C-alpha positions as a printed Julia matrix, in Angstrom:
96×3 Matrix{Float64}:
 113.51  117.62  107.53
 109.75  116.45  108.86
 109.69  116.1   112.42
 106.77  113.32  113.08
 105.8   113.7   116.85
 103.11  111.1   118.44
 101.8   112.06  121.61
 100.07  109.09  124.26
  96.77  108.14  122.59
  97.56  108.61  118.59
  95.85  105.57  117.19
  97.85  104.27  114.14
  96.23  101.45  112.01
  96.34   98.59  114.2
  98.47  100.69  117.26
  98.37  102.91  120.06
 100.76  104.96  121.16
 101.61  104.29  124.91
 105.21  106.78  125.08
 108.5   107.48  123.68
 111.22  105.17  124.36
 114.22  107.18  122.59
 115.62  108.82  119.22
 118.34  109.35  117.22
 119.62  112.19  114.76
 117.02  109.69  112.22
 113.75  108.25  113.96
 112.58  108.03  116.6
 110.51  104.81  118.61
 108.04  104.44  120.45
 106.62  102.0   122.82
 102.87  101.19  120.93
 100.09   98.34  121.73
  98.68   96.67  119.56
  95.22   97.52  119.74
  94.13   93.57  118.54
  96.5    91.43  120.78
  97.64   93.94  123.52
 101.14   92.69  122.64
 103.06   95.81  122.94
 106.11   96.82  120.56
 108.65   99.09  119.07
 108.07  101.5   116.33
 110.91  103.24  114.36
 109.79  106.29  112.85
 112.25  108.2   110.11
 111.76  111.93  111.11
 113.09  113.02  107.02
 110.94  113.11  104.61
 114.43  112.48  101.95
 112.43  109.54  100.09
 115.88  108.67   99.78
 116.59  108.49  103.48
 112.64  106.62  103.59
 113.68  103.3   101.31
 116.59  102.88  102.89
 115.01  102.5   105.94
 112.0   100.4   104.18
 115.0    98.43  103.92
 115.97   98.06  106.76
 112.94   96.81  107.26
 112.72   94.74  104.66
 116.33   92.03  105.48
 115.37   92.54  109.4
 112.77   91.21  108.96
 114.12   88.08  106.05
 116.96   87.87  109.79
 116.87   85.35  112.42
 115.69   86.45  115.25
 118.14   85.2   118.02
 120.38   88.48  117.48
 118.86   91.83  115.8
 115.65   93.2   116.75
 113.07   90.75  114.7
 110.64   93.59  112.39
 106.85   92.83  112.06
 105.89   94.96  110.07
 105.65   97.95  107.75
 103.85  100.44  108.73
 102.93  104.45  107.02
 102.78  107.21  109.96
 101.34  110.23  108.77
 104.06  111.23  106.29
 107.28  108.65  107.21
 107.7   105.73  106.92
 107.38  103.16  110.41
 108.95   99.44  111.4
 106.53   97.98  114.03
 109.35   95.65  115.7
 109.8    93.59  118.82
 109.74   95.2   121.91
 113.66   94.11  124.08
 114.22   94.78  127.18
 117.58   96.68  127.64
 120.41   99.02  126.7
 120.26   99.78  123.52
């Protein structure tokens, strides 16, 4: 296991980390700002480098990205974050 820890101000592809939103047993979720559009998003980054776990996250992202966004947080992009994949999602205000 390799924990990816992002600090505010870290630049990733087309976004900049604003801060941490939460964490669980498998991933951390950060608030990021799109550098061109200025919109805020959530970025879910795995804390595991196990290829099987990474593939599961990518599969989750592909499925969530195709679902209607009415009751599920919509995944808008997949990003490489150092050695881990990350899901770029809409940022929803409210409880987890």
